[in-house]
Coordinates of C-alpha atoms and ligand atoms in Angstrom, one line a residue:
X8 CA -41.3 10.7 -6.9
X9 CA -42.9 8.9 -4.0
X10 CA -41.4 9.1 -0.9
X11 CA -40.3 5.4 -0.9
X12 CA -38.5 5.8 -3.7
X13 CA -36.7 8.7 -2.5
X14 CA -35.3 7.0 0.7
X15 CA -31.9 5.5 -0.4
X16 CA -32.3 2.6 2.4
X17 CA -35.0 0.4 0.7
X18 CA -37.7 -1.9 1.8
X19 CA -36.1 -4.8 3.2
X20 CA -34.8 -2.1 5.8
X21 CA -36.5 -0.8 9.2
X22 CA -34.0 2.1 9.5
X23 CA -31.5 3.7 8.0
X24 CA -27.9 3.6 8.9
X25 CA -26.1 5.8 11.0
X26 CA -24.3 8.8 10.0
X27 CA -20.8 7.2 10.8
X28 CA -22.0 4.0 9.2
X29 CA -22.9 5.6 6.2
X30 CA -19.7 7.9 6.0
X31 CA -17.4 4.1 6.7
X32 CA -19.6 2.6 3.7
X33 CA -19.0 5.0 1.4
X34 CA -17.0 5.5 -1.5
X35 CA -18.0 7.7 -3.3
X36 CA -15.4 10.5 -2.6
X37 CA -13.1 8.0 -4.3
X38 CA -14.6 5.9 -6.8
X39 CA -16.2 9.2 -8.3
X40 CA -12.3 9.0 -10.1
X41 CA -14.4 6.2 -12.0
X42 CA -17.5 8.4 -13.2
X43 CA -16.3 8.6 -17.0
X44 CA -15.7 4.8 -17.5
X45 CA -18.9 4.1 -15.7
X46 CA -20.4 5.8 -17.7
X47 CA -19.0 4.0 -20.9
X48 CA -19.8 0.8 -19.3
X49 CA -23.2 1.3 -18.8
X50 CA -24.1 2.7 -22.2
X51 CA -23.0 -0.4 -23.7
X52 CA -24.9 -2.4 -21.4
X53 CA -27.7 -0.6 -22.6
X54 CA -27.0 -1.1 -25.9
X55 CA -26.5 -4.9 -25.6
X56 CA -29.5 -5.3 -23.8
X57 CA -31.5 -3.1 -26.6
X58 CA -29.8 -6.0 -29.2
X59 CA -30.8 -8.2 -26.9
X60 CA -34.6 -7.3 -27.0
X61 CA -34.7 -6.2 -23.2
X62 CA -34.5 -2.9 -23.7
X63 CA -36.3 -0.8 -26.3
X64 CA -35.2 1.6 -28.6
X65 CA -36.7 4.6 -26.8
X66 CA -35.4 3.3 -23.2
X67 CA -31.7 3.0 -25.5
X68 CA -32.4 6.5 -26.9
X69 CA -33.7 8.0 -23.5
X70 CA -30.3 6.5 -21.2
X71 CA -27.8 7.9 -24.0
X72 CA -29.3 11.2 -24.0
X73 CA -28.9 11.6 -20.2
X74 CA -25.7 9.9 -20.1
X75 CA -24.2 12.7 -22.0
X76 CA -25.9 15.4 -20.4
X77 CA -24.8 13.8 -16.8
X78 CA -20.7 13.5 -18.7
X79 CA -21.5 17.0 -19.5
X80 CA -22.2 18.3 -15.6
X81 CA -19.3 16.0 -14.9
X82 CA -17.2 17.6 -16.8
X83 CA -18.3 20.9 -16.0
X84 CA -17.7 20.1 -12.2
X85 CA -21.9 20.2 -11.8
X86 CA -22.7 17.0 -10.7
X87 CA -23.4 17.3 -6.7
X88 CA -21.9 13.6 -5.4
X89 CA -24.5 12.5 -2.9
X90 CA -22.9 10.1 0.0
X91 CA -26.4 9.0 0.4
X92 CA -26.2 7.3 -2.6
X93 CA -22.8 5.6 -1.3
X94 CA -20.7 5.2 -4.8
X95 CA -20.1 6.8 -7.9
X96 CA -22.6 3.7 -9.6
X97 CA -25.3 4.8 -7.6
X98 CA -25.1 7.8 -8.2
X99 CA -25.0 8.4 -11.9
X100 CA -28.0 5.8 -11.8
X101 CA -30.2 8.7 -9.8
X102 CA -28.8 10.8 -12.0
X103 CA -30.2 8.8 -14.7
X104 CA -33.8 8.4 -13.4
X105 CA -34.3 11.8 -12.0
X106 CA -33.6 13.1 -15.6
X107 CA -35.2 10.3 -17.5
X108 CA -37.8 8.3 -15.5
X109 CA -38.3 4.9 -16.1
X110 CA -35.9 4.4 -18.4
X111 CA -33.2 4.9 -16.2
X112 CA -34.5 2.3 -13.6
X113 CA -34.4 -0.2 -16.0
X114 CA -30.7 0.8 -16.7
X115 CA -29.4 -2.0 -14.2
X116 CA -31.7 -4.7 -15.7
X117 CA -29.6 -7.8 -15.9
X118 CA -26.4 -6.1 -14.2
X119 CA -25.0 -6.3 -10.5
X120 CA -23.0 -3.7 -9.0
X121 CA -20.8 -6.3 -8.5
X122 CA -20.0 -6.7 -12.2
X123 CA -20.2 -3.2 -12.8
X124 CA -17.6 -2.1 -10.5
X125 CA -15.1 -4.9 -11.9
X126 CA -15.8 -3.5 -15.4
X127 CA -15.1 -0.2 -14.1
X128 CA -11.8 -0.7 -12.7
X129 CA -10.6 -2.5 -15.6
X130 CA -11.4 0.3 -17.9
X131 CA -9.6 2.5 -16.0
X132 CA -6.8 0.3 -15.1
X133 CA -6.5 -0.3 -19.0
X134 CA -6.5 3.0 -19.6
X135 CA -3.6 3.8 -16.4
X136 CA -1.6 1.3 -18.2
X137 CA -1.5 2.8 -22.0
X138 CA -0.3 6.2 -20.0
X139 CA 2.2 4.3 -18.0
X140 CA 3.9 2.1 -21.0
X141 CA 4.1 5.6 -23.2
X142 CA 5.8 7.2 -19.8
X143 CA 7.7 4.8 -19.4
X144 CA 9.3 4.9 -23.3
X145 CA 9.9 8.6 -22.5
X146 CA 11.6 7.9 -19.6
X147 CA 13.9 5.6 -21.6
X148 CA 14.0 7.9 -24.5
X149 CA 15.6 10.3 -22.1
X150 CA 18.2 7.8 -20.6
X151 CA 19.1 7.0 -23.9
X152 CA 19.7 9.9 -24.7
X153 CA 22.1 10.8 -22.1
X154 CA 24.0 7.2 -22.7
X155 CA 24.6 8.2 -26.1
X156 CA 26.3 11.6 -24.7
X157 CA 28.4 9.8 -22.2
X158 CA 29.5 6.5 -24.4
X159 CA 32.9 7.1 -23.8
X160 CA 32.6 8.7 -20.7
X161 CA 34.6 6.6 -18.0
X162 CA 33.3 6.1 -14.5
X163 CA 34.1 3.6 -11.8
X164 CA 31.7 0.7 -11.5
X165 CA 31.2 -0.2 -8.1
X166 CA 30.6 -3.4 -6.0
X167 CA 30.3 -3.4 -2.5
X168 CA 29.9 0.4 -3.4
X169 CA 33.8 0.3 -3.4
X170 CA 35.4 0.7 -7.1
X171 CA 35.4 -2.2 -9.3
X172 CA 36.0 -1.9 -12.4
X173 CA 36.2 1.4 -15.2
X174 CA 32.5 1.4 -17.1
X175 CA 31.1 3.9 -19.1
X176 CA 28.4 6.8 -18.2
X177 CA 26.8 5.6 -21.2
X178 CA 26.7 1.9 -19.9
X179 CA 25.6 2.4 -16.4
X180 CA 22.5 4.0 -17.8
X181 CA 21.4 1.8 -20.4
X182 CA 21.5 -0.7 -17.3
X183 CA 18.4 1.2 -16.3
X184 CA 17.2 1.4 -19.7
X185 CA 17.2 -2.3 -19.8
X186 CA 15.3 -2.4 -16.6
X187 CA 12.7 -0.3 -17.3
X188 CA 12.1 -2.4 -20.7
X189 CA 10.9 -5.0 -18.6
X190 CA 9.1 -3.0 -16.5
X191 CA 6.8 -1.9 -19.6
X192 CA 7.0 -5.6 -20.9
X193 CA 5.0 -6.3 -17.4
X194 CA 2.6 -3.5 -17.7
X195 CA 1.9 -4.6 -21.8
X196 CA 1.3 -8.3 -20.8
X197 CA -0.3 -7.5 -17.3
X198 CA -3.2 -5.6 -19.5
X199 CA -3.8 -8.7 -21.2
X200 CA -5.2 -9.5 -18.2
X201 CA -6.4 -6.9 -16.9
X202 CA -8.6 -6.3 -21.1
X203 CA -11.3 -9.3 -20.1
X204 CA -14.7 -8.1 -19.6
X205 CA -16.7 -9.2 -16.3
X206 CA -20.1 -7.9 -17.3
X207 CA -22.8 -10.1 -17.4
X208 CA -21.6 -12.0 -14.4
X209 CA -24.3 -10.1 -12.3
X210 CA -23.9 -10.2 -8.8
X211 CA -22.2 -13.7 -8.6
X212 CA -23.9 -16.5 -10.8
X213 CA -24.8 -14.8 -14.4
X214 CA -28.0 -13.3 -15.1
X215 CA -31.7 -15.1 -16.5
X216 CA -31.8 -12.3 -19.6
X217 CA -31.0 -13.2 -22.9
X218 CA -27.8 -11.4 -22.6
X219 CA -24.4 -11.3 -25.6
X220 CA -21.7 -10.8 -23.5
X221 CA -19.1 -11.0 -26.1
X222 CA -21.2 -7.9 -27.6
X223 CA -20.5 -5.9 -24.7
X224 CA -17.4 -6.7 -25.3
X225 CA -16.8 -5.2 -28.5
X226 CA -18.4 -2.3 -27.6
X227 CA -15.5 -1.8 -25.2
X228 CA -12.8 -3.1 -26.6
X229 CA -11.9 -5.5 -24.4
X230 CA -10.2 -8.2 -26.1
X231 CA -12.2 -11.4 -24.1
X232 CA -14.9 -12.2 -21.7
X233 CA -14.3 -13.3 -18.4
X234 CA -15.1 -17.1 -18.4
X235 CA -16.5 -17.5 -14.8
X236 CA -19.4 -15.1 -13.1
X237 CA -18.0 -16.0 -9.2
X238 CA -13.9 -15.4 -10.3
X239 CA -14.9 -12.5 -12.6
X240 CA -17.2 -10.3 -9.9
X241 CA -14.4 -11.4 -7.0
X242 CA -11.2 -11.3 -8.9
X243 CA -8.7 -8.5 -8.0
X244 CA -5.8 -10.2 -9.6
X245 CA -5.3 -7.9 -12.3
X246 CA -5.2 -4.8 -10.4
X247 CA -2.4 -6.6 -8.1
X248 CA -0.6 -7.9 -10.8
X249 CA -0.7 -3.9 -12.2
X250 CA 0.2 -2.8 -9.0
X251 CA 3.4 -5.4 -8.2
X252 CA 4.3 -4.1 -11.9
X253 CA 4.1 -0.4 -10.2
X254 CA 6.1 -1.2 -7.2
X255 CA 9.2 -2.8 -9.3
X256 CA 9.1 0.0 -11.5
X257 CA 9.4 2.6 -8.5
X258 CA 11.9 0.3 -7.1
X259 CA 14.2 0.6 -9.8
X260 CA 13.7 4.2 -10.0
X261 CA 14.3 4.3 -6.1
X262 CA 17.4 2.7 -7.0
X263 CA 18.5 5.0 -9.6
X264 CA 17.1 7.9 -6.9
X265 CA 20.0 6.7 -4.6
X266 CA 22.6 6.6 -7.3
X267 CA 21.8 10.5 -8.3
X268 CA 21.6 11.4 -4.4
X269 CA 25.2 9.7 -4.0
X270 CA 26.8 11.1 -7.1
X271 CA 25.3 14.6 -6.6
X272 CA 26.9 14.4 -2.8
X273 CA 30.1 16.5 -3.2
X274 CA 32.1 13.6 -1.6
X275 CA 31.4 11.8 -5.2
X276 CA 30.8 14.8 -6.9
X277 CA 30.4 12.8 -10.2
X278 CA 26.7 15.2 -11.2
X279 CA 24.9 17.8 -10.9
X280 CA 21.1 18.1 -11.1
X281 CA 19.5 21.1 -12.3
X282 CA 18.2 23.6 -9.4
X283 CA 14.7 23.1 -10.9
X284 CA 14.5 19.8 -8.9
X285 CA 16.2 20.6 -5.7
X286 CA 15.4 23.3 -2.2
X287 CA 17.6 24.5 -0.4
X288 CA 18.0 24.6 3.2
X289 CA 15.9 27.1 5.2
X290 CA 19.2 26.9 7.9
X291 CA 22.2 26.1 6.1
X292 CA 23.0 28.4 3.5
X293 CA 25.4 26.5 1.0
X294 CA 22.9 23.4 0.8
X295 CA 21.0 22.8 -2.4
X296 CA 19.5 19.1 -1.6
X297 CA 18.2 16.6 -4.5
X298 CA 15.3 16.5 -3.3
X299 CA 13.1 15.1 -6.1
X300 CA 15.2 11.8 -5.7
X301 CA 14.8 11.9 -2.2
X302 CA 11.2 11.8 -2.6
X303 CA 11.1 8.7 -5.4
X304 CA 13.2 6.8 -3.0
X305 CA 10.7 7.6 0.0
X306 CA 7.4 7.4 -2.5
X307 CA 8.6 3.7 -3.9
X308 CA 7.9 2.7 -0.3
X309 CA 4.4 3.6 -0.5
X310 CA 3.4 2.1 -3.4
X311 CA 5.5 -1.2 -1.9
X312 CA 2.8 -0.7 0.3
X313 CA -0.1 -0.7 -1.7
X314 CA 0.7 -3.8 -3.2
X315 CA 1.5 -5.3 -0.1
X316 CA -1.9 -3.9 1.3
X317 CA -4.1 -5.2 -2.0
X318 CA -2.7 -8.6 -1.8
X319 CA -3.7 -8.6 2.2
X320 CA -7.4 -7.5 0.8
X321 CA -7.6 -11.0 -1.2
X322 CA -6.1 -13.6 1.0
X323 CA -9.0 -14.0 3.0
X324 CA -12.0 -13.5 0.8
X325 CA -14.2 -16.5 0.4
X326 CA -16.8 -16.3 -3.2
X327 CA -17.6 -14.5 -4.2
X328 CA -17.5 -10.6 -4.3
X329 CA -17.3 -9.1 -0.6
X330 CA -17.5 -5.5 0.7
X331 CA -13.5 -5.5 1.3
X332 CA -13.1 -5.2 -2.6
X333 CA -14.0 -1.7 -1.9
X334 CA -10.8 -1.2 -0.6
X335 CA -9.2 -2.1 -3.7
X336 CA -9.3 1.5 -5.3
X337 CA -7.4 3.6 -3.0
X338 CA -3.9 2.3 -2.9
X339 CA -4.7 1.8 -7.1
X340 CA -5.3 5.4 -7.6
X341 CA -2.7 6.5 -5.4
X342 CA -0.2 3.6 -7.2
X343 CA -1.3 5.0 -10.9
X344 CA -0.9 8.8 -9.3
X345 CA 2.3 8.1 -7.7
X346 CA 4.0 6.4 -10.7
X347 CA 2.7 8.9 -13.7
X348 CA 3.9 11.4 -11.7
X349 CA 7.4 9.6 -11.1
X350 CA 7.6 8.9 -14.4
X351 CA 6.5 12.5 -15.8
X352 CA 9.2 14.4 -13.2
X353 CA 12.2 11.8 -13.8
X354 CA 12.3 12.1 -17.7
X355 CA 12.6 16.0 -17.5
X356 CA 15.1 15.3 -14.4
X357 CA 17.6 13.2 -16.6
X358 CA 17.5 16.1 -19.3
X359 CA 18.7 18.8 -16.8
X360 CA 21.8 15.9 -15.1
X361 CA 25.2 17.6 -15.7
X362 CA 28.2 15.0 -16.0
X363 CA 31.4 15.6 -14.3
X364 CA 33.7 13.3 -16.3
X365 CA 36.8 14.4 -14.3
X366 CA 35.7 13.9 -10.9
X367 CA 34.8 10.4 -12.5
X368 CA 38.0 9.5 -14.0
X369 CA 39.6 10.8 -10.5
X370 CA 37.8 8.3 -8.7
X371 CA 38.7 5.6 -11.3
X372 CA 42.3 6.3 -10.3
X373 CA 41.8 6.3 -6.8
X374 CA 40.2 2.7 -6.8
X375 CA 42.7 1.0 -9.0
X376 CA 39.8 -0.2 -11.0
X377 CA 41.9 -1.7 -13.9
X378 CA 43.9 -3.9 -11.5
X379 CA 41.8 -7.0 -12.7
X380 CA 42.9 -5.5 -16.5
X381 CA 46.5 -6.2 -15.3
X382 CA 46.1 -9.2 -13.7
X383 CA 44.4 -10.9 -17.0
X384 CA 47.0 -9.3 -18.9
X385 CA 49.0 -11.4 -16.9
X386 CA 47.0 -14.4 -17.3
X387 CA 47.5 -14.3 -20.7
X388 CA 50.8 -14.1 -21.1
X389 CA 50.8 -17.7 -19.3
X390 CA 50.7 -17.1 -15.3
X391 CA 47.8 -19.1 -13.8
X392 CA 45.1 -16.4 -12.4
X393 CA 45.7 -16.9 -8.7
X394 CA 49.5 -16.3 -9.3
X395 CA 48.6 -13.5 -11.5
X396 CA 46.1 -12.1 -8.8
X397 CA 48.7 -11.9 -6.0
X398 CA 51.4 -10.2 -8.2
X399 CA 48.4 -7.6 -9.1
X400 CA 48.0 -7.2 -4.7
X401 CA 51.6 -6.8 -4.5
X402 CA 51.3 -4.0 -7.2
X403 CA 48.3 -2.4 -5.3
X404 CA 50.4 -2.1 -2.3
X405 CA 53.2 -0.7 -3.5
X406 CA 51.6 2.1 -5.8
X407 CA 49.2 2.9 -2.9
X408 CA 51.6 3.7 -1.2
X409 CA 53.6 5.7 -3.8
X410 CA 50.2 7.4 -3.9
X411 CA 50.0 6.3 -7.7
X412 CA 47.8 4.4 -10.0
X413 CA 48.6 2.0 -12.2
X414 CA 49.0 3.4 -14.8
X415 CA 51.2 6.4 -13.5
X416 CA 54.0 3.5 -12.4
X417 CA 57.3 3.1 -14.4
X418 CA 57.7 -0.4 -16.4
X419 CA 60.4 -1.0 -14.4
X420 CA 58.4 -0.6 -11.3
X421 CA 55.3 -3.0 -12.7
X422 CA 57.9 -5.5 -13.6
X423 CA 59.4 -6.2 -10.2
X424 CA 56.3 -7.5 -9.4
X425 CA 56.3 -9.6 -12.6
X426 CA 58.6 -10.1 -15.3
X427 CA 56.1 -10.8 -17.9
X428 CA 55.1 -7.6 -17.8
X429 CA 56.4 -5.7 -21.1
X430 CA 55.4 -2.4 -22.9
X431 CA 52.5 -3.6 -24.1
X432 CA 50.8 -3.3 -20.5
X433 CA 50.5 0.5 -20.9
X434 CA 47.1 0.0 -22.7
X435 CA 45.4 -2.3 -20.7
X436 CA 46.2 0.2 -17.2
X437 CA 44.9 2.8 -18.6
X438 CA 40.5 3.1 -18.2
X439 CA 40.1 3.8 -21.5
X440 CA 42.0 0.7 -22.5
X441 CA 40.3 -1.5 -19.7
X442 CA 36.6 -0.3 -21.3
X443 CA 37.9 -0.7 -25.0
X444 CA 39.0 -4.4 -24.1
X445 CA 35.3 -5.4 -23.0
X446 CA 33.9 -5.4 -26.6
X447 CA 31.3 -8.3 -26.5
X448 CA 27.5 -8.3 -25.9
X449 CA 26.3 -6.8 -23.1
X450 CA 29.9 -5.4 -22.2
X451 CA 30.8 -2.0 -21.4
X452 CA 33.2 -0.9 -24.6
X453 CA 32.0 2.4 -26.0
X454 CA 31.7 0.3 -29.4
X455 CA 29.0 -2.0 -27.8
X456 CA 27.2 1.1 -25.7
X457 CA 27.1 2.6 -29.2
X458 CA 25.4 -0.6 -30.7
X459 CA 23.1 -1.1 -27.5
X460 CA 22.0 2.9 -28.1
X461 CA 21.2 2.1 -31.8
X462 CA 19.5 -1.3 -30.4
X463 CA 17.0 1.0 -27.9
X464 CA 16.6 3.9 -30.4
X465 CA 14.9 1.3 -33.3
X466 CA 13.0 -0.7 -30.1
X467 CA 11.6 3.2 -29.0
X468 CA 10.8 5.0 -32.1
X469 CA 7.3 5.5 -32.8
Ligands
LIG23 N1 -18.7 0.5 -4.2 C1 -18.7 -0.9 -4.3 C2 -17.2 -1.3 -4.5 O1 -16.4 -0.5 -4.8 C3 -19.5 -1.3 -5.5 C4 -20.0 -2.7 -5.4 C5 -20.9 -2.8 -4.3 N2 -21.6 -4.1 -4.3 C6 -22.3 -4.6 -3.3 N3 -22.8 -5.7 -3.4 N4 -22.4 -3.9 -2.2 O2 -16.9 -2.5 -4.4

């Protein structure tokens, strides 16, 4: 090779740049994550252009051979990354020519690194996505699962984080089920999105070569072409859209995280998580600390962050690609990294929860939680609900201070606050009355949990 060739600053350049300017332009050490689907990318570029009758069969023949033998030293840990060469592209192209010759130089005929790196990221995107949506069923598998031991397992629902109203074990997870459902509904339809194919665009305004972009297409499965060269080299819309997908996810999981650190706390003491996900304290002896909630609570806010920091990245770019889009794949890998892992740690987490359906039920009793029960029972034996509502405080106050619940005070005692109340009360004081008597969609009776399990096993098998 002659010299000028060897030089990676070319022609059009007097000298080459500094050390710390070439170290700050780099990416290499990151987008190398990208070598595979590169890879795939370019070989069916080649073999569009070889349709095309740009590139002959030899060239074709030549670039596939060395392809696989530069996957193979990929694989194998071989390849030696080059930050002269400034990006995983770049570098499998030298790869390319220093194995094949010419052939390999005439690789990037009709392409732009521009288009290639968008390509790139939305194979690998696509491919972050199918892992996250499977992850995500598990995750649900797992919390259905659980619901379906604890259907009739009564536990205070909280507002205000005071004591509401009885629910069900069962019920209060399958609220999570429900959100993660979405949360894979946003993934599926953000990779309709995020499945368009920019190749072809070239650097910004399409390419002079008889090119067949919807060939290229095919060849990767993407399910359209990207219908504008400027949008589809400068577009990070997808990879935002995947990422805010991300960032509610964790969130709900952070907010789940926070239930389990609560409940495990002995002043709750409604769970216990299996030692296999907390430490101990190198000071205090009797601690054992949940820490793998901890952590999704405190990880949620960096992938908050990466979302906020990729939508920062866009709101100034003019048209059409710019430098900054470099910037893009960091806080993605580290979103698609934090979240697989999430998701991979919490579904074996929620197999090794222990329920404590006493210290539950306890804290039912405690919080008067089927004082509403009593005051519609009220209601519907003709008192109007404010009347009924300030006979029910009356009965708070007096069996609070009798140290009681409800359901532990004598008839006579309920009906000096009212005398509508009759024997019949009984089973609306008690929780398991209170959950039974909320048997509609959506509400918390162990009959409906049962149907809403049945519901998630149909929607998650297969
Ligand atoms: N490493 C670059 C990136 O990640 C590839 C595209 C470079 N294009 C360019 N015109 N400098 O965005």
């Amino acid at each position: 090779m002659s010299d000028a060739a060897n030089k990676t600053w070319s022609g059009r350049f007097n000298e080459p740049v500094s050390e710390l300017v070439k170290r700050y332009t780099a990416s290499v050490h990151f987008d190398k994550r990208m070598a595979e689907v590169d890879i795939e990318g370019s070989l069916a570029h080649a073999a569009m252009l070889n349709k095309s009758g740009v590139l002959s069969d030899d060239d074709l023949a030549a670039i596939r051979q060395g392809m696989a033998d530069i996957l193979e030293d990929i694989r194998a840990g071989r390849l030696e990354w080059s930050l002269d060469l400034e990006d995983v592209h770049m570098n499998i192209e030298r790869r390319l020519t220093d194995k094949i010759g010419d052939a390999g130089k005439r690789l990037h005929t009709g392409r732009s690194r521009n288009d290639q790196v968008a390509t790139d990221i939305r194979l690998y995107l696509r491919g972050a996505t199918d892992v996250i949506v499977a992850l995500v069923h598990e995750l649900q598998k797992s919390l259905v699962d659980l619901a379906d031991q604890h259907a009739a397992t009564v536990m205070p629902g909280f507002t205000h984080l005071q004591v509401a109203q009885p629910v069900t074990f069962g019920h209060h997870m399958l609220a999570y089920v429900e959100m993660l459902g979405r949360d894979a509904e946003r993934f599926i339809d953000a990779r309709k999105r995020i499945n368009r194919l920019p190749l072809g665009s070239a650097a910004l305004a399409g390419t002079t070569y008889p090119i067949d972009r919807e060939y290229t297409a095919q060849l990767l499965g993407f399910d359209a072409v990207c219908q504008n060269s400027l949008d589809a080299v400068s577009d990070r819309d997808f990879a935002i859209e995947f990422t805010a997908a991300a960032a509610l996810t964790m969130t709900h999981l952070s907010r789940l995280s926070e239930e389990l650190v609560l409940w495990m706390s002995p002043r709750f003491g409604f769970i216990d998580i299996a030692d296999r996900f907390c430490t101990g304290s190198s000071i205090m002896p009797q601690k054992k600390n949940p820490d793998v909630p901890e952590l999704v609570r405190g990880k949620t806010g960096r992938v908050n962050g990466h979302l906020v920091a990729l939508l920062t990245l866009m709101k100034s770019q003019p048209l059409a690609y710019n430098k900054d889009n470099q910037e893009d794949k960091e806080p993605l890998f580290d979103t698609v990294d934090t979240l697989t892992d999430t998701l991979r740690i919490y579904a074996d987490m929620m197999r090794g929860i222990t329920v404590k359906p006493e210290a539950m039920e306890r804290a039912v009793k405690q919080g008067f939680a089927t004082a509403t029960d009593l005051a519609d029972y009220l209601v519907k034996k003709g008192l109007p609900f404010r009347d009924a509502h300030e006979a029910v405080a009356l009965a708070v106050r007096y069996a609070e201070e009798k140290r009681k619940d409800l359901s532990e005070l004598q008839l006579v005692e309920l009906r000096s606050f009212s005398s509508l109340i009759e024997a019949d009360v009984v089973e609306v004081l008690t929780p398991e009355g209170s959950l039974a008597a909320r048997d509609h969609v959506g509400g918390t009776a162990p009959k409906q949990v049962r149907t809403q399990i049945a519901r998630w096993r149909a929607l998650l098998a297969g």
